[in-house]
Amino acid sequence: MLIYILKRLVYVTPVAFGVSLVCFMLVHLAPGDALSAVLPADATQETINEMKAAYGFDKPLPVQYLIWLWHVLHGDLGTSIATGRPVLGEVSRAVVNSLILASVATVIGFTFGTLFGFVAGYHRNSVADRAASALSVFGVSVPHYWLGMVLVIVFSATLGWLPPTGAGPDGSGNWRPDFDHLRYLILPAVTMSVIPTGIIARTVRALVADILAQDFVEALRAKGMDEFGVFKHVVRNAAPTALAIMGLQLGYLLGGSILVETVFAWPGTGFLLNAAIFQRDLPLLQGSILVLAMFFVVLNLLVDVMQTALDPRIERA
């Protein structure tokens, strides 16, 4: 297993390098000028040249990339053009908030998705199966931002039960695990959990149906094992794939929450990316995308290792 992990780490290195190159080039290929957000309309050419030199925009792109990569490897993601603060500090605070939101949404999605999937898998072609399948299709089809706005209208504007936006009553960007702050987490977490619920439910339903149709299940029942014992064997066989799907969904939610976080003004990476895009803040945009992409690469590695450790049928060579 140790040799397998070392091999996977070696494979991740060129992937990480490619991710950094793509993050750098995509931002620079986008139209527009990054300095136009901070320079006045009547700025002189001398001032523009000084700003370009200060941020390194006066050098060729390959040189800019190498300088940027060197600083990134030393923990320096640059300085935000819009705020003048270090990008690493801005991204770190946002990642913590997004990780909290994505983790809660993943737990909700995994819990209900697994429940719906097992019910549908055990009762194929029944009313419960059709209902669970309908909920799964709804979950993967409904737009996040639309559902978020509907929940705000119903539970905030109409009923007044939950706050519509923000991460806490004090208006700060730091979420804390207490009742007042928990109320701000419910609506965005439920909104984000709908898609993973549908995906996990459909996956688990297919897994359970396939496992129940295998010969070893009939053999276990023929030997006199009760249904709870058979259920444990089904869970053991379905767990590796289900956990892998859950880990990947966590990565997708962390990187794809820009619309949900914007709707609920949740101070995470999605909200930060939205601000960076509109302000053309290239250092902040690059830093945010790079951190999210590397988090997904690391998470994918952990899921791969965990799935291999749980499922002895996977080849480790």
Short mmCIF file of C-alpha atoms in Angstrom, two decimals:
data_model
loop_
_atom_site.label_atom_id
_atom_site.label_comp_id
_atom_site.label_asym_id
_atom_site.label_seq_id
_atom_site.Cartn_x
_atom_site.Cartn_y
_atom_site.Cartn_z
CA MET A 1 0.00 0.00 0.00
CA LEU A 2 2.87 2.39 0.78
CA ILE A 3 4.38 1.81 -2.67
CA TYR A 4 0.98 2.50 -4.24
CA ILE A 5 0.67 5.80 -2.35
CA LEU A 6 4.18 6.85 -3.41
CA LYS A 7 3.33 6.08 -7.05
CA ARG A 8 0.17 8.13 -6.83
CA LEU A 9 2.16 11.04 -5.37
CA VAL A 10 4.57 10.84 -8.31
CA TYR A 11 1.65 10.88 -10.75
CA VAL A 12 0.15 13.91 -9.03
CA THR A 13 3.26 16.06 -9.55
CA PRO A 14 2.86 16.65 -13.33
CA VAL A 15 -0.88 17.08 -12.83
CA ALA A 16 -0.25 19.83 -10.28
CA PHE A 17 2.22 21.51 -12.64
CA GLY A 18 -0.31 21.38 -15.48
CA VAL A 19 -3.02 22.79 -13.23
CA SER A 20 -0.82 25.75 -12.28
CA LEU A 21 -0.05 26.44 -15.96
CA VAL A 22 -3.72 26.30 -16.95
CA CYS A 23 -4.72 28.57 -14.04
CA PHE A 24 -2.12 31.13 -15.06
CA MET A 25 -2.88 31.09 -18.79
CA LEU A 26 -6.67 31.09 -18.57
CA VAL A 27 -6.68 34.24 -16.49
CA HIS A 28 -4.30 36.04 -18.87
CA LEU A 29 -6.22 34.94 -21.96
CA ALA A 30 -9.40 36.58 -20.67
CA PRO A 31 -10.20 39.93 -22.31
CA GLY A 32 -9.71 43.19 -20.47
CA ASP A 33 -7.02 44.96 -18.50
CA ALA A 34 -6.43 44.07 -14.86
CA LEU A 35 -5.14 47.53 -13.93
CA SER A 36 -8.20 49.33 -15.30
CA ALA A 37 -10.06 48.52 -12.07
CA VAL A 38 -7.65 50.53 -9.90
CA LEU A 39 -6.26 53.17 -12.24
CA PRO A 40 -8.21 56.39 -12.82
CA ALA A 41 -9.55 57.06 -16.29
CA ASP A 42 -7.11 59.98 -16.77
CA ALA A 43 -4.02 58.04 -15.64
CA THR A 44 -0.85 58.97 -17.50
CA GLN A 45 1.19 56.47 -19.45
CA GLU A 46 3.97 56.85 -16.90
CA THR A 47 1.63 55.84 -14.08
CA ILE A 48 0.36 52.87 -16.08
CA ASN A 49 3.92 51.72 -16.76
CA GLU A 50 4.82 52.02 -13.07
CA MET A 51 1.81 49.92 -12.06
CA LYS A 52 2.62 47.30 -14.68
CA ALA A 53 6.19 47.11 -13.40
CA ALA A 54 5.01 46.87 -9.79
CA TYR A 55 2.83 43.84 -10.57
CA GLY A 56 5.22 42.33 -13.13
CA PHE A 57 2.84 42.80 -16.06
CA ASP A 58 5.60 44.42 -18.14
CA LYS A 59 7.44 41.12 -18.58
CA PRO A 60 6.72 38.36 -21.17
CA LEU A 61 4.14 35.78 -20.15
CA PRO A 62 6.64 32.89 -19.74
CA VAL A 63 8.74 35.05 -17.41
CA GLN A 64 5.62 36.12 -15.50
CA TYR A 65 4.62 32.46 -15.08
CA LEU A 66 8.02 31.38 -13.78
CA ILE A 67 8.15 34.28 -11.33
CA TRP A 68 4.58 33.59 -10.20
CA LEU A 69 5.25 29.85 -9.82
CA TRP A 70 8.42 30.53 -7.82
CA HIS A 71 6.50 32.75 -5.41
CA VAL A 72 3.64 30.21 -5.19
CA LEU A 73 6.07 27.44 -4.24
CA HIS A 74 7.25 29.68 -1.39
CA GLY A 75 3.69 30.35 -0.17
CA ASP A 76 3.29 33.78 -1.76
CA LEU A 77 0.21 34.13 -3.98
CA GLY A 78 0.79 37.82 -4.57
CA THR A 79 -1.07 40.95 -3.55
CA SER A 80 -4.64 41.81 -4.44
CA ILE A 81 -4.87 44.69 -6.90
CA ALA A 82 -8.24 45.85 -5.56
CA THR A 83 -7.57 45.69 -1.80
CA GLY A 84 -3.78 45.70 -1.52
CA ARG A 85 -3.91 42.77 0.94
CA PRO A 86 -2.02 39.46 0.54
CA VAL A 87 -3.95 37.00 -1.62
CA LEU A 88 -3.05 34.07 0.64
CA GLY A 89 -4.84 35.63 3.61
CA GLU A 90 -7.92 36.47 1.55
CA VAL A 91 -8.11 32.99 0.02
CA SER A 92 -7.43 31.20 3.33
CA ARG A 93 -10.39 32.84 5.06
CA ALA A 94 -12.64 32.16 2.09
CA VAL A 95 -11.55 28.51 1.77
CA VAL A 96 -12.38 27.85 5.43
CA ASN A 97 -15.90 29.23 4.97
CA SER A 98 -16.41 27.31 1.71
CA LEU A 99 -15.08 24.12 3.26
CA ILE A 100 -17.57 24.43 6.12
CA LEU A 101 -20.45 24.99 3.71
CA ALA A 102 -19.38 22.26 1.28
CA SER A 103 -18.77 19.74 4.08
CA VAL A 104 -22.21 20.27 5.62
CA ALA A 105 -23.85 20.11 2.18
CA THR A 106 -21.94 16.90 1.38
CA VAL A 107 -22.99 15.28 4.66
CA ILE A 108 -26.63 16.18 3.99
CA GLY A 109 -26.38 14.94 0.42
CA PHE A 110 -24.63 11.70 1.41
CA THR A 111 -27.13 10.96 4.19
CA PHE A 112 -30.29 11.49 2.17
CA GLY A 113 -28.77 10.23 -1.08
CA THR A 114 -27.70 6.97 0.55
CA LEU A 115 -31.10 6.58 2.20
CA PHE A 116 -32.99 7.17 -1.05
CA GLY A 117 -30.58 4.93 -2.96
CA PHE A 118 -30.93 1.98 -0.60
CA VAL A 119 -34.71 2.28 -0.48
CA ALA A 120 -34.90 2.41 -4.28
CA GLY A 121 -32.36 -0.40 -4.70
CA TYR A 122 -34.13 -2.74 -2.28
CA HIS A 123 -37.60 -1.99 -3.67
CA ARG A 124 -37.02 -1.84 -7.41
CA ASN A 125 -39.96 -0.86 -9.63
CA SER A 126 -42.05 0.05 -6.57
CA VAL A 127 -43.65 3.35 -5.61
CA ALA A 128 -40.69 4.08 -3.30
CA ASP A 129 -38.28 3.44 -6.19
CA ARG A 130 -40.19 5.79 -8.49
CA ALA A 131 -40.38 8.48 -5.80
CA ALA A 132 -36.66 8.23 -5.00
CA SER A 133 -35.80 8.30 -8.71
CA ALA A 134 -38.00 11.36 -9.24
CA LEU A 135 -36.29 13.16 -6.36
CA SER A 136 -32.89 12.22 -7.79
CA VAL A 137 -33.77 13.61 -11.21
CA PHE A 138 -35.08 16.78 -9.58
CA GLY A 139 -31.87 17.11 -7.57
CA VAL A 140 -29.53 16.92 -10.56
CA SER A 141 -31.79 19.09 -12.76
CA VAL A 142 -32.82 22.04 -10.63
CA PRO A 143 -30.59 25.15 -10.96
CA HIS A 144 -28.77 25.99 -7.74
CA TYR A 145 -29.28 29.71 -7.92
CA TRP A 146 -33.01 29.38 -8.65
CA LEU A 147 -33.57 27.02 -5.73
CA GLY A 148 -31.60 29.32 -3.46
CA MET A 149 -33.76 32.30 -4.37
CA VAL A 150 -36.93 30.25 -3.84
CA LEU A 151 -35.76 29.16 -0.39
CA VAL A 152 -34.94 32.76 0.52
CA ILE A 153 -38.39 33.92 -0.59
CA VAL A 154 -40.16 31.16 1.35
CA PHE A 155 -38.15 30.80 4.56
CA SER A 156 -36.75 34.34 4.91
CA ALA A 157 -39.03 36.83 3.22
CA THR A 158 -42.38 35.04 3.78
CA LEU A 159 -42.00 32.99 6.95
CA GLY A 160 -39.09 34.88 8.54
CA TRP A 161 -37.62 31.71 10.01
CA LEU A 162 -34.06 31.94 8.68
CA PRO A 163 -31.72 34.80 7.70
CA PRO A 164 -31.36 35.30 3.94
CA THR A 165 -27.70 36.23 3.53
CA GLY A 166 -24.34 36.41 5.30
CA ALA A 167 -22.42 34.10 7.60
CA GLY A 168 -23.40 35.55 10.97
CA PRO A 169 -25.43 38.17 12.80
CA ASP A 170 -22.47 40.50 13.26
CA GLY A 171 -21.85 40.79 9.54
CA SER A 172 -18.33 39.38 9.79
CA GLY A 173 -16.84 36.89 7.37
CA ASN A 174 -15.96 34.35 10.04
CA TRP A 175 -18.49 31.60 10.75
CA ARG A 176 -18.59 30.16 14.26
CA PRO A 177 -20.22 26.92 15.50
CA ASP A 178 -23.02 28.37 17.60
CA PHE A 179 -26.79 28.59 17.20
CA ASP A 180 -26.89 32.16 15.85
CA HIS A 181 -24.33 31.38 13.13
CA LEU A 182 -25.83 27.95 12.41
CA ARG A 183 -29.06 29.59 11.25
CA TYR A 184 -27.11 31.36 8.49
CA LEU A 185 -25.70 28.04 7.28
CA ILE A 186 -28.97 26.14 6.81
CA LEU A 187 -30.31 27.66 3.57
CA PRO A 188 -27.07 27.67 1.55
CA ALA A 189 -26.15 24.16 2.78
CA VAL A 190 -29.56 22.75 1.85
CA THR A 191 -29.36 24.45 -1.55
CA MET A 192 -25.93 23.00 -2.27
CA SER A 193 -26.89 19.53 -1.03
CA VAL A 194 -29.59 18.95 -3.64
CA ILE A 195 -27.27 17.97 -6.52
CA PRO A 196 -25.06 15.56 -4.51
CA THR A 197 -28.21 14.03 -3.03
CA GLY A 198 -29.48 13.20 -6.50
CA ILE A 199 -26.11 11.94 -7.77
CA ILE A 200 -25.41 9.75 -4.73
CA ALA A 201 -28.98 8.40 -4.70
CA ARG A 202 -28.77 7.31 -8.33
CA THR A 203 -25.31 5.81 -7.81
CA VAL A 204 -26.27 3.90 -4.66
CA ARG A 205 -29.50 2.69 -6.23
CA ALA A 206 -27.58 1.18 -9.17
CA LEU A 207 -24.95 -0.31 -6.85
CA VAL A 208 -27.49 -1.92 -4.52
CA ALA A 209 -29.55 -3.31 -7.40
CA ASP A 210 -26.42 -4.80 -8.97
CA ILE A 211 -25.18 -6.30 -5.69
CA LEU A 212 -28.54 -7.83 -4.81
CA ALA A 213 -28.62 -9.52 -8.21
CA GLN A 214 -25.28 -11.28 -7.65
CA ASP A 215 -24.99 -14.95 -6.77
CA PHE A 216 -23.29 -14.49 -3.40
CA VAL A 217 -26.38 -12.72 -2.01
CA GLU A 218 -28.56 -15.71 -2.88
CA ALA A 219 -25.91 -17.99 -1.36
CA LEU A 220 -25.95 -16.00 1.88
CA ARG A 221 -29.73 -16.23 2.09
CA ALA A 222 -29.62 -19.94 1.25
CA LYS A 223 -27.25 -20.50 4.17
CA GLY A 224 -29.86 -18.98 6.50
CA MET A 225 -28.39 -15.49 7.00
CA ASP A 226 -31.01 -12.95 8.04
CA GLU A 227 -31.71 -9.81 6.01
CA PHE A 228 -29.71 -7.60 8.36
CA GLY A 229 -26.63 -9.73 7.75
CA VAL A 230 -27.21 -9.55 3.99
CA PHE A 231 -27.66 -5.79 4.33
CA LYS A 232 -24.24 -5.48 6.00
CA HIS A 233 -22.64 -7.34 3.10
CA VAL A 234 -24.39 -5.04 0.63
CA VAL A 235 -23.17 -1.98 2.51
CA ARG A 236 -19.62 -3.34 2.61
CA ASN A 237 -19.62 -3.85 -1.15
CA ALA A 238 -21.25 -0.52 -1.98
CA ALA A 239 -19.24 1.62 0.46
CA PRO A 240 -16.02 2.14 -1.59
CA THR A 241 -17.81 3.53 -4.65
CA ALA A 242 -20.26 5.58 -2.58
CA LEU A 243 -17.45 7.12 -0.51
CA ALA A 244 -15.50 7.92 -3.68
CA ILE A 245 -18.53 9.71 -5.13
CA MET A 246 -18.98 11.63 -1.86
CA GLY A 247 -15.34 12.77 -1.86
CA LEU A 248 -15.53 13.97 -5.45
CA GLN A 249 -18.80 15.78 -4.73
CA LEU A 250 -17.07 17.63 -1.89
CA GLY A 251 -14.47 18.85 -4.38
CA TYR A 252 -17.11 19.85 -6.91
CA LEU A 253 -19.09 21.77 -4.30
CA LEU A 254 -16.01 23.57 -3.04
CA GLY A 255 -15.04 24.70 -6.52
CA GLY A 256 -18.47 25.19 -8.04
CA SER A 257 -20.30 27.13 -5.36
CA ILE A 258 -19.89 30.58 -6.90
CA LEU A 259 -23.59 31.05 -7.73
CA VAL A 260 -24.88 29.75 -4.39
CA GLU A 261 -22.41 31.81 -2.38
CA THR A 262 -23.27 34.88 -4.42
CA VAL A 263 -27.03 34.40 -3.87
CA PHE A 264 -26.57 34.01 -0.10
CA ALA A 265 -23.59 36.42 0.19
CA TRP A 266 -21.65 33.62 1.88
CA PRO A 267 -18.02 34.80 2.30
CA GLY A 268 -16.39 31.80 0.63
CA THR A 269 -14.26 31.16 -2.42
CA GLY A 270 -17.21 31.43 -4.80
CA PHE A 271 -18.10 34.87 -3.48
CA LEU A 272 -14.40 35.83 -3.62
CA LEU A 273 -14.08 34.60 -7.20
CA ASN A 274 -17.15 36.58 -8.23
CA ALA A 275 -15.67 39.77 -6.79
CA ALA A 276 -12.27 39.07 -8.37
CA ILE A 277 -13.83 38.50 -11.80
CA PHE A 278 -15.78 41.75 -11.80
CA GLN A 279 -12.82 43.73 -10.43
CA ARG A 280 -10.36 42.07 -12.84
CA ASP A 281 -8.15 41.32 -9.85
CA LEU A 282 -5.74 38.88 -11.54
CA PRO A 283 -3.60 37.94 -8.50
CA LEU A 284 -6.70 37.22 -6.42
CA LEU A 285 -8.34 35.34 -9.29
CA GLN A 286 -5.23 33.25 -9.95
CA GLY A 287 -4.70 32.48 -6.29
CA SER A 288 -8.30 31.45 -5.72
CA ILE A 289 -8.46 29.21 -8.79
CA LEU A 290 -5.10 27.62 -7.99
CA VAL A 291 -6.02 26.82 -4.38
CA LEU A 292 -9.36 25.31 -5.42
CA ALA A 293 -7.78 23.30 -8.22
CA MET A 294 -5.01 21.96 -5.99
CA PHE A 295 -7.53 21.11 -3.30
CA PHE A 296 -9.47 19.07 -5.85
CA VAL A 297 -6.26 17.30 -6.98
CA VAL A 298 -5.36 16.42 -3.38
CA LEU A 299 -8.92 15.35 -2.60
CA ASN A 300 -8.96 13.13 -5.68
CA LEU A 301 -5.73 11.52 -4.50
CA LEU A 302 -7.14 10.90 -1.02
CA VAL A 303 -10.33 9.40 -2.45
CA ASP A 304 -8.30 7.15 -4.73
CA VAL A 305 -6.15 5.91 -1.85
CA MET A 306 -9.15 5.48 0.45
CA GLN A 307 -11.10 3.53 -2.17
CA THR A 308 -8.12 1.25 -2.79
CA ALA A 309 -7.69 0.64 0.94
CA LEU A 310 -11.37 -0.21 1.41
CA ASP A 311 -11.80 -2.38 -1.67
CA PRO A 312 -9.27 -5.24 -1.98
CA ARG A 313 -10.52 -5.97 -5.52
CA ILE A 314 -8.76 -2.84 -6.85
CA GLU A 315 -5.32 -3.49 -8.30
CA ARG A 316 -2.57 -1.68 -6.36
CA ALA A 317 0.34 -2.42 -8.65
#
